[in-house]
XYZ file of C-alpha atoms in Angstrom:
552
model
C -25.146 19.290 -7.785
C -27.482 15.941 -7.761
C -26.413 15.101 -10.972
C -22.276 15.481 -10.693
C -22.770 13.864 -7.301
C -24.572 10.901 -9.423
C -21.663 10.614 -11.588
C -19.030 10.656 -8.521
C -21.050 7.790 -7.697
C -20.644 6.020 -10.299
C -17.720 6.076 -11.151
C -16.351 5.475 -7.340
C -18.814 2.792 -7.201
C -16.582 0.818 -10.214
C -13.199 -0.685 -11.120
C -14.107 -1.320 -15.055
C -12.474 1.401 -16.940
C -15.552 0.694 -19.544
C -18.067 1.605 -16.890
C -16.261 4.765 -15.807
C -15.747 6.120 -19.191
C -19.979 5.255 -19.777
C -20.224 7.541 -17.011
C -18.384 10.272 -18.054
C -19.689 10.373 -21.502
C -22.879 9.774 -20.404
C -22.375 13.014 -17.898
C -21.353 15.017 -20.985
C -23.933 13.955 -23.404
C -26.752 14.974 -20.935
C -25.765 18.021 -18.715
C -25.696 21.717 -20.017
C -21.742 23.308 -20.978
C -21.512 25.183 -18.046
C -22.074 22.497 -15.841
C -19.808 19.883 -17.842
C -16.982 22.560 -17.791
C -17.239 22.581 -14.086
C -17.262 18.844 -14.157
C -14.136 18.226 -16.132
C -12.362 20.980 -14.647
C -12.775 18.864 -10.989
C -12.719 15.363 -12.701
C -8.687 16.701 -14.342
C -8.129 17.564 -10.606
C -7.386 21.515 -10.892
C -9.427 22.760 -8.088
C -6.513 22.647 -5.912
C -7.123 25.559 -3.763
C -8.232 25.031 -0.274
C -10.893 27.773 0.730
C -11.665 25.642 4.190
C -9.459 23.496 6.045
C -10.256 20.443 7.615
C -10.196 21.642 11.258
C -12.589 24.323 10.232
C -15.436 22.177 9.116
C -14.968 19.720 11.994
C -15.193 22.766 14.192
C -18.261 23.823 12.718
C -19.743 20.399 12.866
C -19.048 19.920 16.706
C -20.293 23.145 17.661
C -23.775 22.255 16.020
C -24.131 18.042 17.771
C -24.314 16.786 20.122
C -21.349 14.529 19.258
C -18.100 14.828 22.031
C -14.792 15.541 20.049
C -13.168 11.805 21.299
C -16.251 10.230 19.292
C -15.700 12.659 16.573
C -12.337 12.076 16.148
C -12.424 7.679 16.803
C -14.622 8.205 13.909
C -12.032 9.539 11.791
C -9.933 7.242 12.395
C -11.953 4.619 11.282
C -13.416 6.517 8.172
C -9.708 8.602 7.548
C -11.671 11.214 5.718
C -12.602 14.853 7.631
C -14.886 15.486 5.220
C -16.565 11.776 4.974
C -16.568 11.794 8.383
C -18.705 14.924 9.013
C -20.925 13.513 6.105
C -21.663 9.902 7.428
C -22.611 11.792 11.082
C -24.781 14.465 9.538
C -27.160 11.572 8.967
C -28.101 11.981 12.437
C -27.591 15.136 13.255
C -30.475 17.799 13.234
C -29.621 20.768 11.906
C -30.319 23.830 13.481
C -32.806 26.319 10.958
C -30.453 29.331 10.244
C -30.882 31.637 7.112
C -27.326 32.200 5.607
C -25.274 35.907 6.494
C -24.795 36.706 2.989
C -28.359 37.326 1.033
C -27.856 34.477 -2.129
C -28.934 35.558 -5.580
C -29.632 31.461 -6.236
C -33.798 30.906 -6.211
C -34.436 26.918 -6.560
C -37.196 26.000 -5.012
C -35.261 25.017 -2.027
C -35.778 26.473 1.667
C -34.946 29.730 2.639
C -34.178 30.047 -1.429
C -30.858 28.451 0.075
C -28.955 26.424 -2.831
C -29.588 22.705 -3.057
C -29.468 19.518 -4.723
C -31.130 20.900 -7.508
C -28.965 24.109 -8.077
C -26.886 23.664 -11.018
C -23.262 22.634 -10.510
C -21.912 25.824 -12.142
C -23.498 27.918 -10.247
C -22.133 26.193 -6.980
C -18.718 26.341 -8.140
C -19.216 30.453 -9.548
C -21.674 31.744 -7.358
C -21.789 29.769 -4.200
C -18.781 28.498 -2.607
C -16.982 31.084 -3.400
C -19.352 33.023 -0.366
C -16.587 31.665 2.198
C -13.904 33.895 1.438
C -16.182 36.968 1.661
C -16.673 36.378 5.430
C -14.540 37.026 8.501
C -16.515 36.582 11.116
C -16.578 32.666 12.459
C -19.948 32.793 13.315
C -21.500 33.680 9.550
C -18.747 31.230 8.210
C -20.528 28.824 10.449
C -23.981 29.207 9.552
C -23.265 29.640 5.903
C -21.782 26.333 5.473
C -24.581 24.939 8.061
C -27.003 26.201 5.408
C -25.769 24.313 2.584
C -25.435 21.096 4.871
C -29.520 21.298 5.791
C -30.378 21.531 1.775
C -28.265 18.783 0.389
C -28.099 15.264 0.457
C -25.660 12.846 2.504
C -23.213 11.979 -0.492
C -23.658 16.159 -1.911
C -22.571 17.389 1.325
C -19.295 14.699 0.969
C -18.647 16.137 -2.570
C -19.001 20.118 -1.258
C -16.629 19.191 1.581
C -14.175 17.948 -0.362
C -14.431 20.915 -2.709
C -14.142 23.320 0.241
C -10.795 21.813 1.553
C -9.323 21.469 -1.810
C -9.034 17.638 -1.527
C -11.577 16.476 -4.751
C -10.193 13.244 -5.725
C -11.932 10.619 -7.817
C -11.021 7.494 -9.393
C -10.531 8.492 -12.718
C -7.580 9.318 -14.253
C -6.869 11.929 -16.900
C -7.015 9.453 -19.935
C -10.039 8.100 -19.035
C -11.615 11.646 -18.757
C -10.224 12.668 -22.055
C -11.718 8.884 -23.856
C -14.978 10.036 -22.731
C -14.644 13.593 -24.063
C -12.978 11.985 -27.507
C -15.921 9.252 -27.306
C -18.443 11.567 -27.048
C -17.792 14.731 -29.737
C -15.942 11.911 -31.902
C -12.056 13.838 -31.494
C -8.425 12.317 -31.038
C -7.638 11.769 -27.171
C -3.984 13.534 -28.244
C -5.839 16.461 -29.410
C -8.241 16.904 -26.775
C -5.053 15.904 -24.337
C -3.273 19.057 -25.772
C -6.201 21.506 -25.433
C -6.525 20.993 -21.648
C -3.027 20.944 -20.809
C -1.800 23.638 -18.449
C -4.555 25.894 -16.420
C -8.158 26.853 -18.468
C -10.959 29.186 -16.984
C -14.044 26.679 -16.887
C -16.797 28.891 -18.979
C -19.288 27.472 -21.736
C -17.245 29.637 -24.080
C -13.771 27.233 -22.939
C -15.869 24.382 -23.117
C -17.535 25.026 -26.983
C -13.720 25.900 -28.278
C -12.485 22.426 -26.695
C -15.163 20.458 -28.344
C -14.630 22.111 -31.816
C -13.350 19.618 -34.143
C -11.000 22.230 -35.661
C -10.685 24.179 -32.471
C -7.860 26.893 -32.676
C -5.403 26.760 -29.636
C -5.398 30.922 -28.785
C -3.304 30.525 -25.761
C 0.488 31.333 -26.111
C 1.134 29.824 -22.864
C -0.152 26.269 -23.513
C 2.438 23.533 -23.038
C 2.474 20.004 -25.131
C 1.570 16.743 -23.282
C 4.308 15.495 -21.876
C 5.971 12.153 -23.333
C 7.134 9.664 -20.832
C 9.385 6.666 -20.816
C 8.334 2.952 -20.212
C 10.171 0.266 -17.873
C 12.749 -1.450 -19.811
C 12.766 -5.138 -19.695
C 16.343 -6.034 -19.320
C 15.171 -9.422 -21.090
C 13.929 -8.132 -24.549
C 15.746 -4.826 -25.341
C 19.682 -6.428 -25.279
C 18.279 -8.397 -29.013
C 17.360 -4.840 -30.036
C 19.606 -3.305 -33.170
C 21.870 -0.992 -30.530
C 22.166 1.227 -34.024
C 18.551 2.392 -33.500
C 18.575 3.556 -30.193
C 20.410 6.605 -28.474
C 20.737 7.126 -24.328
C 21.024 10.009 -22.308
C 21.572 10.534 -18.650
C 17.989 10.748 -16.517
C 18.448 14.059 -14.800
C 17.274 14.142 -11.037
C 15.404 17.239 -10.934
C 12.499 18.547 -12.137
C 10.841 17.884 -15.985
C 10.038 20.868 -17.166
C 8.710 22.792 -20.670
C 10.421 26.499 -21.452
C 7.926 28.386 -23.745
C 8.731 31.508 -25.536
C 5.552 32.381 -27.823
C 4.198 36.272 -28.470
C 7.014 37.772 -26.772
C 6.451 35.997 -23.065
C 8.176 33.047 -21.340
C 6.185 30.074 -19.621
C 7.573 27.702 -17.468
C 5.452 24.633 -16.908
C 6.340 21.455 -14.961
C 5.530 17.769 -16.042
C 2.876 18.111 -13.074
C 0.823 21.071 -14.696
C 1.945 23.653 -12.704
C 3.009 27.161 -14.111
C 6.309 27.864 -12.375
C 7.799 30.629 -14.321
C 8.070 32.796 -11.660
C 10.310 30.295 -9.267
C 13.176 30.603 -11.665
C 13.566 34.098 -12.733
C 17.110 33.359 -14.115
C 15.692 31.173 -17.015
C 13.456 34.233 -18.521
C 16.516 35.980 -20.491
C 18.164 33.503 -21.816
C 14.856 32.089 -23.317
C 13.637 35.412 -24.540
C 17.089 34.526 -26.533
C 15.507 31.868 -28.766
C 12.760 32.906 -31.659
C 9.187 33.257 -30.707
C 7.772 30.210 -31.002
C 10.042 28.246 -29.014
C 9.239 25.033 -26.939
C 11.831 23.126 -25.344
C 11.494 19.876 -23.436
C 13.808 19.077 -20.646
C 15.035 19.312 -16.617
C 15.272 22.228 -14.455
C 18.257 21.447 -12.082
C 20.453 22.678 -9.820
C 24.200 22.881 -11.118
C 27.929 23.290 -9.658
C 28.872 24.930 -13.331
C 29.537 21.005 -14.449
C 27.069 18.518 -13.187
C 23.552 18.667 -11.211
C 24.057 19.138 -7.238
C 22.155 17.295 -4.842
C 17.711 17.409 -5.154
C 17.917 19.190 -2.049
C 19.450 21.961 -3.448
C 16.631 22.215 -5.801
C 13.929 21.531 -3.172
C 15.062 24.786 -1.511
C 13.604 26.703 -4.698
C 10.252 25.427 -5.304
C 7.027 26.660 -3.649
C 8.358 29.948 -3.073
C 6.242 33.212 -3.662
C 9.527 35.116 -4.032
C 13.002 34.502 -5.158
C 15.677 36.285 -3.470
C 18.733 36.832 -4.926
C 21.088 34.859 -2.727
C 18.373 31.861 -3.067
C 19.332 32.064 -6.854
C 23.418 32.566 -5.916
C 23.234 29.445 -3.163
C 20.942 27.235 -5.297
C 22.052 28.136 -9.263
C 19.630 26.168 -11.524
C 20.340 25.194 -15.223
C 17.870 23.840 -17.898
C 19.379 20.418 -19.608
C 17.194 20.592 -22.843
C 16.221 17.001 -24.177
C 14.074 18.009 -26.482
C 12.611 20.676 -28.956
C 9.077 20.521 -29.585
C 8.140 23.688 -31.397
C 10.415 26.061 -33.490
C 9.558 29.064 -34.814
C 5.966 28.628 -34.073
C 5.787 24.826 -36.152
C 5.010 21.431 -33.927
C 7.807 19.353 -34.575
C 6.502 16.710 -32.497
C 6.021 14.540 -35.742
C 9.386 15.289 -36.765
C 11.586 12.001 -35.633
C 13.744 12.530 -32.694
C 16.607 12.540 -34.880
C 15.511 15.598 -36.867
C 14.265 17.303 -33.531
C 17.323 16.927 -31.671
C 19.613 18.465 -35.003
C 17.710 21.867 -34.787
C 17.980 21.520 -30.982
C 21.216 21.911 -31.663
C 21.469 24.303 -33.882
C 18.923 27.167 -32.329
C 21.171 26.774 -28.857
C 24.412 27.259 -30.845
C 22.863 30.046 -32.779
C 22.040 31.397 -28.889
C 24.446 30.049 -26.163
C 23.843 31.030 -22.502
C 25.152 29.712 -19.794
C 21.829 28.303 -18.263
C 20.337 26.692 -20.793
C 22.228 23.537 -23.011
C 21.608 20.182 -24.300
C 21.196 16.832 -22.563
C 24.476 15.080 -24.070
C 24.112 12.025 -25.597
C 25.642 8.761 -24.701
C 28.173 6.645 -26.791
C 27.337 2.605 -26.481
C 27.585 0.003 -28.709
C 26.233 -3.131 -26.998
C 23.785 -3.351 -24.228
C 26.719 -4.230 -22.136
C 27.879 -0.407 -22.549
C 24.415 0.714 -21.133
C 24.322 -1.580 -18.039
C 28.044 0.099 -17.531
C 26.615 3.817 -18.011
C 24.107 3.123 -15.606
C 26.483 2.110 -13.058
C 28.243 5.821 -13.510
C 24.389 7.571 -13.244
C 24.932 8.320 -9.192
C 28.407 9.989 -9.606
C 27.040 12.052 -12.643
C 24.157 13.165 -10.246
C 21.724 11.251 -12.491
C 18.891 9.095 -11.715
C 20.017 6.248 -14.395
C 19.121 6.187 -18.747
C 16.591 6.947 -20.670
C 17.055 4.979 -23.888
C 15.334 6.550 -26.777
C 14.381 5.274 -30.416
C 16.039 8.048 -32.804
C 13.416 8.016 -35.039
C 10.298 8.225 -32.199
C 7.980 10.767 -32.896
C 7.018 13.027 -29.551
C 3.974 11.076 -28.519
C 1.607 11.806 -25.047
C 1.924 9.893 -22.603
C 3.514 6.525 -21.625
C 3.338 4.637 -25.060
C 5.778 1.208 -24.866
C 8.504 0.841 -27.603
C 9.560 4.342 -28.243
C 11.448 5.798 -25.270
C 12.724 3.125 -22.542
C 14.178 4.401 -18.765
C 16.672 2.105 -17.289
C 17.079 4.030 -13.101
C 19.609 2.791 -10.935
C 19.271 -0.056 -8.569
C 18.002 1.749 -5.031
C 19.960 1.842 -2.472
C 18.794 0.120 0.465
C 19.339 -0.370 4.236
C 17.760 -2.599 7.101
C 15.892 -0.597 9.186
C 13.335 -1.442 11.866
C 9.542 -0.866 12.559
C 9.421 1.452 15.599
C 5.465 3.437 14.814
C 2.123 2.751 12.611
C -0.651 4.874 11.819
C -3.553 4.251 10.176
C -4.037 4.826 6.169
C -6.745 7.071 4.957
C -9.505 6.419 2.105
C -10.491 2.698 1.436
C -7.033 2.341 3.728
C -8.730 3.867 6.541
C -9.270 1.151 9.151
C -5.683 -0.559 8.604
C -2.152 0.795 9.704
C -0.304 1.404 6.018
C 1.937 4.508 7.085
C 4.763 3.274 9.172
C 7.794 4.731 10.331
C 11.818 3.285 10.414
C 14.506 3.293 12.379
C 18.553 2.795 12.634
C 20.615 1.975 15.440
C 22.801 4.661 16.908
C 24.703 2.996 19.999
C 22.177 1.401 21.816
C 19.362 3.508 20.292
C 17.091 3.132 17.325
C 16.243 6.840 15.361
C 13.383 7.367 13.215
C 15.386 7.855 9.544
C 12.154 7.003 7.249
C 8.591 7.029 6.484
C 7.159 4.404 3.642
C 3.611 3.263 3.056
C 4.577 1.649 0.150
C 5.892 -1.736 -1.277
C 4.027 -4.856 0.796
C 0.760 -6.442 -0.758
C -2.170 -6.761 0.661
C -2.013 -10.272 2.826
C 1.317 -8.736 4.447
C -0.232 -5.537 5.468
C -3.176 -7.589 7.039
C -1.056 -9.180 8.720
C 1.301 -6.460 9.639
C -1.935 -4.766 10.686
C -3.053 -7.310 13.504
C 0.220 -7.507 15.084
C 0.208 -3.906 15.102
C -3.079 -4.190 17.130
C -1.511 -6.560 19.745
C 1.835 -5.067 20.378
C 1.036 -1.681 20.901
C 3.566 0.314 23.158
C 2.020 3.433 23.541
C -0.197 6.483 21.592
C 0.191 9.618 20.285
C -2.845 10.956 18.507
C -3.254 8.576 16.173
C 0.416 7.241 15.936
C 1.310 3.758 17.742
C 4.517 2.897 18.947
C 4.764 -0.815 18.749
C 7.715 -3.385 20.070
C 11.175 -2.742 18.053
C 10.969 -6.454 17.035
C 10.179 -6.555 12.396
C 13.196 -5.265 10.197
C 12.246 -4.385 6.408
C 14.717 -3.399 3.604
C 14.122 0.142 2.938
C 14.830 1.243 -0.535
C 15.243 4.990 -1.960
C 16.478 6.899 -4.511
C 18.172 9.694 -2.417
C 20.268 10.909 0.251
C 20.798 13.887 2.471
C 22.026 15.915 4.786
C 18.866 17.420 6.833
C 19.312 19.352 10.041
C 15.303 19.093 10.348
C 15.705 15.115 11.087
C 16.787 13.796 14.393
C 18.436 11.273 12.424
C 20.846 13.962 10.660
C 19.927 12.841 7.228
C 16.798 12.621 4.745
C 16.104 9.820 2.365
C 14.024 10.244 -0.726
C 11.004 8.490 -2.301
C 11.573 5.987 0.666
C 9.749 2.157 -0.274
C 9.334 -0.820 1.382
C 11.485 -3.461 -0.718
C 10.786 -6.409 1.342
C 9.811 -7.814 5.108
C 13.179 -9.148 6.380
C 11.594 -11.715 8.529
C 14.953 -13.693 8.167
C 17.097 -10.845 10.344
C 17.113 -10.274 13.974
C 16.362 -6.896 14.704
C 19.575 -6.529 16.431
C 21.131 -6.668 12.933
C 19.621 -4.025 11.605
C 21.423 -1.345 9.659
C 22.981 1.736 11.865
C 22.606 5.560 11.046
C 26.782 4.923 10.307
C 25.785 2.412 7.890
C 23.400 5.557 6.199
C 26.055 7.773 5.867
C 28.743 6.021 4.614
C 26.216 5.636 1.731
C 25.662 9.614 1.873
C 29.701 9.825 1.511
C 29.880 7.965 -0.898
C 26.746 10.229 -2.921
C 28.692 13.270 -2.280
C 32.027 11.650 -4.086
């Protein structure tokens, strides 16, 4: 545990991408597999599951201080971190001497044989934390986690409570973890990208077969990295040779990969997560196609000729079970743009011309009614594309994507190959009516605020956004916010109706769960309107006019 917490450190501690990747590699070259399995596996961000929540620990912590729950929690809100929090206040805190309800099989040399700072990381994450979801009874739960608290350091006992409520974040990204791994055993980052996509079991034996130079991938369900599309620059692309490029619609729903290799189906979504099981109606139809089969594309909702609204979609994800009127009110279809493997060979090489003509032919060979191609888009002059993307909201699409036809299926976001060119948001004047404070390095400023449209006489919250002013205007937001407090709630303030920003989004709905009658989505701050009284702001009639004209 000392030595991951070390490299936490350091690389929290930076903002050179150099340093960082020293760090990692340096973490890799030194520590046993076990424990760098365990380390990459939380650096990629896959310990996801929550074994503890939040208001569990700070339970725990209050019922062993001294410490009143109104200091406890004005502490939080200047930290903005539960588990951080509970860390920085341990410091002063004696802890009471209580041997742990479960006998541990870990002997380190540290009191009570309890495990400590120098108990290996693996054996934390296998052996040791796992202890919490063997007990019932508050009161063991209690002085088990107590127990690790009294043998670890300030910043370990930060790292195991972030573990325990399923909230490990670091400041490294996935690339930068992969460049150390590539740095170190000397293999290509798209390699090494490929081996770790999708869900791995973090053993020694995973982590020799990753660092093989000739590893063999033995995992039918394994999906490709994902290739994503760059910013266009409206500037430089209209003196490209139009000849070269092709467009397609961007489809508003969810990017997905359909696998059908050794005679079962995968579903796995651009965010890593296996999702078969949320859209039952997609298994038949891609037991269709040859074993071996990869396609790339979006999982959408569908009338029977064009995507329906996100929400529709939304209704179908997260769920443990999938009724059959779920699947009969909220029909989903697969709009292939891509075909990645066929017949068991990568065609990712292959240039998107070639890959697109077998697309074609394996879903003629095997039509079905939920699975077809992305169409592609006639234009001749850049002129043609800025016109297409004016149509993208009545097709139910997001905008273009504007791809080179002889691009190669790359990982990641590489510039030059494949180009999206979204919609202009749409946008209405709405007014500050509540702040609350950020968390992280965010902690002690109000980021998260809260909109409102006029109704009669009466502004309605319609939007959150935390998004979308830089850092002088949020400073300054910040101390007005200070002085013109109305009232609290928790840790909500509602301040004077007086600052109007332009709100943009890429989404609207119907939503009986708003007070406002409608839901916007991926809501943004576009700009502080400190030109516009607030008596001009936009009105919830204003809002759905623009939903009317969404559902035209």
């Amino acid at each position: 545990m000392k030595r991951f917490t070390q490299l936490f450190q350091d690389v929290d501690a930076t903002t050179s991408t150099n340093e960082k990747v020293r760090a990692l590699q340096q973490y890799f070259h030194e520590v046993a597999d076990d424990d760098a399995v365990w380390g990459l596996y939380l650096f990629l961000g896959k310990t996801r599951k929550r074994l503890i929540t939040s208001r569990v620990l700070r339970d725990i912590f209050l019922q062993i201080s001294d410490i009143p729950e109104w200091l406890f929690e004005d502490s939080y809100a200047h930290v903005g971190d539960s588990a951080e929090t509970i860390a920085l206040l341990l410091r002063d805190t004696p802890l009471p001497k209580r041997s742990p309800p479960t006998a541990s099989p870990i002997t380190t040399g540290t009191p009570d044989n309890l495990p400590g700072s120098q108990t290996p990381l693996h054996v934390w994450m296998s052996s040791v934390i796992p202890l919490v979801k063997t007990l019932d009874d508050p009161n063991e739960l209690r002085d088990l986690i107590v127990s690790w608290w009294a043998n670890l350091e300030d910043y370990e006992i930060f790292v195991l409570n972030k573990v325990l409520t399923g909230a490990f974040r670091v400041g490294a990204s996935t690339k930068l973890v992969v460049k150390a791994l590539s740095a170190e055993y000397n293999i290509p980052d798209a390699v090494l990208t490929h081996r770790l996509m999708g869900d791995f079991v973090p053993t020694a034996e995973f982590y020799e077969q990753l660092i093989q130079p000739d590893g063999v991938d033995t995992s039918p369900s394994r999906p490709y990295p994902f290739f994503l599309a760059a910013q266009l620059d409206e500037d430089r692309f209209p003196q490209e040779d139009m000849a070269r490029w092709q467009a397609e619609w961007k489809w508003d729903g969810i990017r997905a990969q359909l696998i059908h290799r050794a005679d079962q189906t995968f579903i796995w979504s651009r965010g890593e997560d296996l999702i078969t099981h949320q859209f039952p109606e997609l298994d038949e139809p891609l037991r269709s196609h040859p074993t071996g089969t990869v396609f790339d594309g979006e999982i959408v909702c569908w009338d029977g000729q064009k995507p329906l609204d996100f929400n529709y979609l939304q209704k179908r994800l997260g769920r443990k079970r999938v009724t059959k009127k779920l699947m009969a009110d909220n029909p989903v279809h697969f709009l292939a743009y891509d075909l990645l493997e066929n017949q068991g060979q990568d065609l990712r090489e292959q240039p998107l011309k070639i890959r697109q003509q077998q697309l074609d032919e394996l879903l003629l060979a095997n039509p079905s009614d939920t699975i077809s191609h992305s169409p592609s888009l006639s234009f001749e002059r850049f002129a043609d594309l800025q016109t297409l993307r004016q149509q993208a909201r009545n097709r139910g699409a997001e905008g273009l994507v504007i791809k080179a036809i002889d691009s190669p299926y790359l990982v990641g976001r590489k510039r030059g190959y494949w180009w999206k060119y979204k919609v202009e948001p749409m946008t209405l004047d709405a007014v500050l009516i509540y702040a609350q404070a950020g968390s992280g390095k965010r902690a002690n400023l109000f980021t998260d605020y809260t909109f409102a449209l006029w109704r009669d006489q009466e502004l309605v919250p319609f939007a959150k956004a935390y998004s979308g002013l830089d850092n002088k205007e949020i400073e300054t937001l910040d101390r007005w916010i200070r002085r013109h407090t109305l009232d609290r709630f928790g840790p909500v303030r509602s301040v004077e109706p007086v600052h109007v920003f332009e709100i943009g989004f890429e989404g609207i709905a119907e939503s009986k769960r708003h007070k406002s009658g409608i839901s916007v989505r991926f809501p943004r701050i576009l700009r502080w309107r400190t030109d516009k009284p607030v008596a001009e702001a936009d009105t919830l009639e204003n809002a759905l006019a623009l939903l009317a004209q969404r559902q035209t």
